[in-house]
């Protein structure tokens, strides 16, 4: 992909270690969207959240792991259909000055319960993928405690 961001979901079905390393992967495809979903104008944009299924039983083989980003939690619904959704509550973050991938919450902890956002099911297309995050604790002598580092490999080059 042009932006090198995770845009597709696959399930590793088999791993061969000998005579060479090979991953056997089945790719998920998005199920048709409900009519009430707010849709993208660009019909070619990948769908990152919703219901997914395997289109066929064909497995793709990969000898390198650089095609894969991170593990994503999926929830099986019915035979062959899986649910991949963002958390239903999100925290709004602001970039910490002097860092490229460290963010802090926009509100103080005591106000936090009033400043979370609810994600309406109709707006799930706004989310392209889950960026791995790490809560910072002792970094820089504890000055970044409670801040979040977002995995730079999962972020767009230009925000």
PDB file of C-alpha atoms in Angstrom:
ATOM      1  CA  UNK A   1       0.000   0.000   0.000  1.00  0.00           C
ATOM      2  CA  UNK A   2       1.077   3.573  -0.636  1.00  0.00           C
ATOM      3  CA  UNK A   3       0.881   4.741   2.987  1.00  0.00           C
ATOM      4  CA  UNK A   4       2.199   1.464   4.502  1.00  0.00           C
ATOM      5  CA  UNK A   5      -0.567   1.470   7.136  1.00  0.00           C
ATOM      6  CA  UNK A   6      -2.408  -1.648   8.227  1.00  0.00           C
ATOM      7  CA  UNK A   7      -5.580  -1.749   6.154  1.00  0.00           C
ATOM      8  CA  UNK A   8      -6.472  -5.416   5.863  1.00  0.00           C
ATOM      9  CA  UNK A   9      -7.111  -8.257   8.281  1.00  0.00           C
ATOM     10  CA  UNK A  10      -5.834 -11.790   7.925  1.00  0.00           C
ATOM     11  CA  UNK A  11      -5.797 -14.927  10.012  1.00  0.00           C
ATOM     12  CA  UNK A  12      -2.682 -17.067  10.204  1.00  0.00           C
ATOM     13  CA  UNK A  13      -3.861 -20.616   9.562  1.00  0.00           C
ATOM     14  CA  UNK A  14      -0.531 -22.451   9.538  1.00  0.00           C
ATOM     15  CA  UNK A  15       3.176 -21.791  10.169  1.00  0.00           C
ATOM     16  CA  UNK A  16       5.917 -23.851   8.533  1.00  0.00           C
ATOM     17  CA  UNK A  17       9.339 -23.577  10.142  1.00  0.00           C
ATOM     18  CA  UNK A  18      11.253 -26.108   8.047  1.00  0.00           C
ATOM     19  CA  UNK A  19      12.674 -26.310   5.437  1.00  0.00           C
ATOM     20  CA  UNK A  20      11.923 -22.558   5.377  1.00  0.00           C
ATOM     21  CA  UNK A  21       9.704 -20.153   7.305  1.00  0.00           C
ATOM     22  CA  UNK A  22       6.272 -19.809   5.637  1.00  0.00           C
ATOM     23  CA  UNK A  23       3.075 -18.213   6.983  1.00  0.00           C
ATOM     24  CA  UNK A  24      -0.189 -19.450   5.459  1.00  0.00           C
ATOM     25  CA  UNK A  25      -2.734 -16.625   5.726  1.00  0.00           C
ATOM     26  CA  UNK A  26      -6.439 -16.339   4.891  1.00  0.00           C
ATOM     27  CA  UNK A  27      -7.614 -12.767   4.293  1.00  0.00           C
ATOM     28  CA  UNK A  28     -10.837 -11.299   5.668  1.00  0.00           C
ATOM     29  CA  UNK A  29     -13.189  -9.310   3.451  1.00  0.00           C
ATOM     30  CA  UNK A  30     -15.786  -6.837   4.693  1.00  0.00           C
ATOM     31  CA  UNK A  31     -19.404  -7.989   4.718  1.00  0.00           C
ATOM     32  CA  UNK A  32     -21.912  -5.694   2.977  1.00  0.00           C
ATOM     33  CA  UNK A  33     -22.614  -2.589   5.076  1.00  0.00           C
ATOM     34  CA  UNK A  34     -26.042  -1.870   6.586  1.00  0.00           C
ATOM     35  CA  UNK A  35     -27.996   0.750   4.620  1.00  0.00           C
ATOM     36  CA  UNK A  36     -27.923   3.158   7.594  1.00  0.00           C
ATOM     37  CA  UNK A  37     -24.098   3.345   7.618  1.00  0.00           C
ATOM     38  CA  UNK A  38     -22.532   6.724   6.815  1.00  0.00           C
ATOM     39  CA  UNK A  39     -20.422   5.861   3.763  1.00  0.00           C
ATOM     40  CA  UNK A  40     -17.176   7.196   2.322  1.00  0.00           C
ATOM     41  CA  UNK A  41     -17.310   9.192  -0.886  1.00  0.00           C
ATOM     42  CA  UNK A  42     -14.273   7.222  -2.073  1.00  0.00           C
ATOM     43  CA  UNK A  43     -15.645   3.711  -2.595  1.00  0.00           C
ATOM     44  CA  UNK A  44     -12.115   2.238  -2.878  1.00  0.00           C
ATOM     45  CA  UNK A  45     -11.144   3.056   0.730  1.00  0.00           C
ATOM     46  CA  UNK A  46     -10.716  -0.100   2.819  1.00  0.00           C
ATOM     47  CA  UNK A  47     -13.123  -0.817   5.657  1.00  0.00           C
ATOM     48  CA  UNK A  48     -11.368  -1.099   9.013  1.00  0.00           C
ATOM     49  CA  UNK A  49     -14.278  -1.818  11.360  1.00  0.00           C
ATOM     50  CA  UNK A  50     -17.390  -3.931  11.025  1.00  0.00           C
ATOM     51  CA  UNK A  51     -18.266  -7.470  10.050  1.00  0.00           C
ATOM     52  CA  UNK A  52     -15.792  -9.565   8.077  1.00  0.00           C
ATOM     53  CA  UNK A  53     -15.697 -13.022   6.522  1.00  0.00           C
ATOM     54  CA  UNK A  54     -13.420 -15.188   4.433  1.00  0.00           C
ATOM     55  CA  UNK A  55     -14.306 -14.944   0.748  1.00  0.00           C
ATOM     56  CA  UNK A  56     -12.739 -18.297  -0.103  1.00  0.00           C
ATOM     57  CA  UNK A  57     -10.550 -20.962   1.412  1.00  0.00           C
ATOM     58  CA  UNK A  58      -7.434 -19.950  -0.541  1.00  0.00           C
ATOM     59  CA  UNK A  59      -4.375 -19.416   1.643  1.00  0.00           C
ATOM     60  CA  UNK A  60      -1.675 -16.934   0.686  1.00  0.00           C
ATOM     61  CA  UNK A  61       1.920 -17.840   1.545  1.00  0.00           C
ATOM     62  CA  UNK A  62       4.435 -15.363   2.981  1.00  0.00           C
ATOM     63  CA  UNK A  63       8.102 -15.960   3.759  1.00  0.00           C
ATOM     64  CA  UNK A  64       8.583 -12.572   5.450  1.00  0.00           C
ATOM     65  CA  UNK A  65       6.706 -10.938   8.320  1.00  0.00           C
ATOM     66  CA  UNK A  66       7.053  -7.311   7.194  1.00  0.00           C
ATOM     67  CA  UNK A  67       3.584  -7.566   5.611  1.00  0.00           C
ATOM     68  CA  UNK A  68       2.032  -7.752   9.074  1.00  0.00           C
ATOM     69  CA  UNK A  69       1.631  -5.081  11.724  1.00  0.00           C
ATOM     70  CA  UNK A  70       0.032  -6.306  14.943  1.00  0.00           C
ATOM     71  CA  UNK A  71      -2.513  -8.651  16.495  1.00  0.00           C
ATOM     72  CA  UNK A  72      -6.128  -7.473  16.448  1.00  0.00           C
ATOM     73  CA  UNK A  73      -8.916  -8.830  18.654  1.00  0.00           C
ATOM     74  CA  UNK A  74     -11.765 -10.347  16.666  1.00  0.00           C
ATOM     75  CA  UNK A  75     -15.052 -11.736  17.887  1.00  0.00           C
ATOM     76  CA  UNK A  76     -16.662 -14.678  16.079  1.00  0.00           C
ATOM     77  CA  UNK A  77     -20.384 -14.073  15.537  1.00  0.00           C
ATOM     78  CA  UNK A  78     -21.779 -16.855  13.403  1.00  0.00           C
ATOM     79  CA  UNK A  79     -20.244 -19.420  11.103  1.00  0.00           C
ATOM     80  CA  UNK A  80     -17.571 -17.666   9.082  1.00  0.00           C
ATOM     81  CA  UNK A  81     -18.466 -14.110  10.205  1.00  0.00           C
ATOM     82  CA  UNK A  82     -16.256 -12.105  12.573  1.00  0.00           C
ATOM     83  CA  UNK A  83     -16.713  -8.746  14.264  1.00  0.00           C
ATOM     84  CA  UNK A  84     -13.884  -6.193  14.384  1.00  0.00           C
ATOM     85  CA  UNK A  85     -14.853  -2.939  16.104  1.00  0.00           C
ATOM     86  CA  UNK A  86     -13.041  -0.142  17.923  1.00  0.00           C
ATOM     87  CA  UNK A  87     -13.660   0.352  21.592  1.00  0.00           C
ATOM     88  CA  UNK A  88     -17.015   2.053  22.055  1.00  0.00           C
ATOM     89  CA  UNK A  89     -15.442   4.788  24.190  1.00  0.00           C
ATOM     90  CA  UNK A  90     -12.374   6.709  23.046  1.00  0.00           C
ATOM     91  CA  UNK A  91     -10.027   9.133  24.764  1.00  0.00           C
ATOM     92  CA  UNK A  92      -9.144  12.337  22.973  1.00  0.00           C
ATOM     93  CA  UNK A  93      -5.384  12.897  22.772  1.00  0.00           C
ATOM     94  CA  UNK A  94      -3.056  15.801  22.000  1.00  0.00           C
ATOM     95  CA  UNK A  95       0.531  15.514  20.769  1.00  0.00           C
ATOM     96  CA  UNK A  96       3.135  16.284  23.452  1.00  0.00           C
ATOM     97  CA  UNK A  97       5.450  19.082  22.308  1.00  0.00           C
ATOM     98  CA  UNK A  98       8.897  17.814  21.361  1.00  0.00           C
ATOM     99  CA  UNK A  99       7.737  14.268  20.548  1.00  0.00           C
ATOM    100  CA  UNK A 100       6.498  12.612  17.372  1.00  0.00           C
ATOM    101  CA  UNK A 101       4.538   9.736  18.890  1.00  0.00           C
ATOM    102  CA  UNK A 102       3.805  10.683  22.541  1.00  0.00           C
ATOM    103  CA  UNK A 103       0.309  11.948  23.350  1.00  0.00           C
ATOM    104  CA  UNK A 104      -1.505  13.113  26.479  1.00  0.00           C
ATOM    105  CA  UNK A 105      -5.178  13.160  27.331  1.00  0.00           C
ATOM    106  CA  UNK A 106      -6.882  16.464  26.598  1.00  0.00           C
ATOM    107  CA  UNK A 107      -8.537  16.663  30.039  1.00  0.00           C
ATOM    108  CA  UNK A 108      -7.542  16.114  33.650  1.00  0.00           C
ATOM    109  CA  UNK A 109      -8.301  12.724  35.222  1.00  0.00           C
ATOM    110  CA  UNK A 110     -11.118  14.057  37.427  1.00  0.00           C
ATOM    111  CA  UNK A 111     -12.857  15.529  34.376  1.00  0.00           C
ATOM    112  CA  UNK A 112     -12.206  12.515  32.178  1.00  0.00           C
ATOM    113  CA  UNK A 113     -15.574  10.833  32.689  1.00  0.00           C
ATOM    114  CA  UNK A 114     -17.277  13.885  31.189  1.00  0.00           C
ATOM    115  CA  UNK A 115     -14.917  14.155  28.202  1.00  0.00           C
ATOM    116  CA  UNK A 116     -15.007  10.744  26.553  1.00  0.00           C
ATOM    117  CA  UNK A 117     -16.533  10.281  23.156  1.00  0.00           C
ATOM    118  CA  UNK A 118     -19.064   7.648  22.225  1.00  0.00           C
ATOM    119  CA  UNK A 119     -18.691   6.116  18.788  1.00  0.00           C
ATOM    120  CA  UNK A 120     -21.985   5.654  17.001  1.00  0.00           C
ATOM    121  CA  UNK A 121     -22.189   2.400  15.028  1.00  0.00           C
ATOM    122  CA  UNK A 122     -23.125   4.429  11.946  1.00  0.00           C
ATOM    123  CA  UNK A 123     -19.719   6.163  12.092  1.00  0.00           C
ATOM    124  CA  UNK A 124     -17.429   3.119  12.356  1.00  0.00           C
ATOM    125  CA  UNK A 125     -16.027   3.790   8.883  1.00  0.00           C
ATOM    126  CA  UNK A 126     -14.192   6.784  10.397  1.00  0.00           C
ATOM    127  CA  UNK A 127     -11.780   4.330  11.996  1.00  0.00           C
ATOM    128  CA  UNK A 128      -9.222   2.759   9.689  1.00  0.00           C
ATOM    129  CA  UNK A 129      -7.353   0.509  12.110  1.00  0.00           C
ATOM    130  CA  UNK A 130      -6.238   0.223  15.705  1.00  0.00           C
ATOM    131  CA  UNK A 131      -2.886   1.845  16.433  1.00  0.00           C
ATOM    132  CA  UNK A 132      -0.947  -0.070  19.108  1.00  0.00           C
ATOM    133  CA  UNK A 133      -0.425   2.123  22.184  1.00  0.00           C
ATOM    134  CA  UNK A 134       1.748   1.913  25.268  1.00  0.00           C
ATOM    135  CA  UNK A 135       1.062   3.737  28.536  1.00  0.00           C
ATOM    136  CA  UNK A 136       4.273   5.405  29.704  1.00  0.00           C
ATOM    137  CA  UNK A 137       5.372   5.103  33.334  1.00  0.00           C
ATOM    138  CA  UNK A 138       9.027   5.717  34.232  1.00  0.00           C
ATOM    139  CA  UNK A 139      10.296   7.209  30.977  1.00  0.00           C
ATOM    140  CA  UNK A 140      12.201  10.506  31.293  1.00  0.00           C
ATOM    141  CA  UNK A 141      12.280  10.242  35.073  1.00  0.00           C
ATOM    142  CA  UNK A 142       8.511   9.785  35.248  1.00  0.00           C
ATOM    143  CA  UNK A 143       7.751  13.123  33.559  1.00  0.00           C
ATOM    144  CA  UNK A 144       5.731  11.274  30.895  1.00  0.00           C
ATOM    145  CA  UNK A 145       3.806   9.085  33.350  1.00  0.00           C
ATOM    146  CA  UNK A 146       0.227   8.576  32.184  1.00  0.00           C
ATOM    147  CA  UNK A 147       0.973   9.727  28.648  1.00  0.00           C
ATOM    148  CA  UNK A 148       0.558   7.403  25.681  1.00  0.00           C
ATOM    149  CA  UNK A 149       3.086   6.424  23.047  1.00  0.00           C
ATOM    150  CA  UNK A 150       1.461   5.453  19.774  1.00  0.00           C
ATOM    151  CA  UNK A 151       3.337   3.001  17.573  1.00  0.00           C
ATOM    152  CA  UNK A 152       4.861   5.150  14.798  1.00  0.00           C
ATOM    153  CA  UNK A 153       4.535   2.242  12.338  1.00  0.00           C
ATOM    154  CA  UNK A 154       0.751   2.418  12.772  1.00  0.00           C
ATOM    155  CA  UNK A 155       0.434   6.169  12.229  1.00  0.00           C
ATOM    156  CA  UNK A 156       0.149   8.168   9.011  1.00  0.00           C
ATOM    157  CA  UNK A 157       3.288  10.059   8.003  1.00  0.00           C
ATOM    158  CA  UNK A 158       1.415  13.374   8.072  1.00  0.00           C
ATOM    159  CA  UNK A 159      -1.189  14.170  10.720  1.00  0.00           C
TER     160      UNK A 159
END
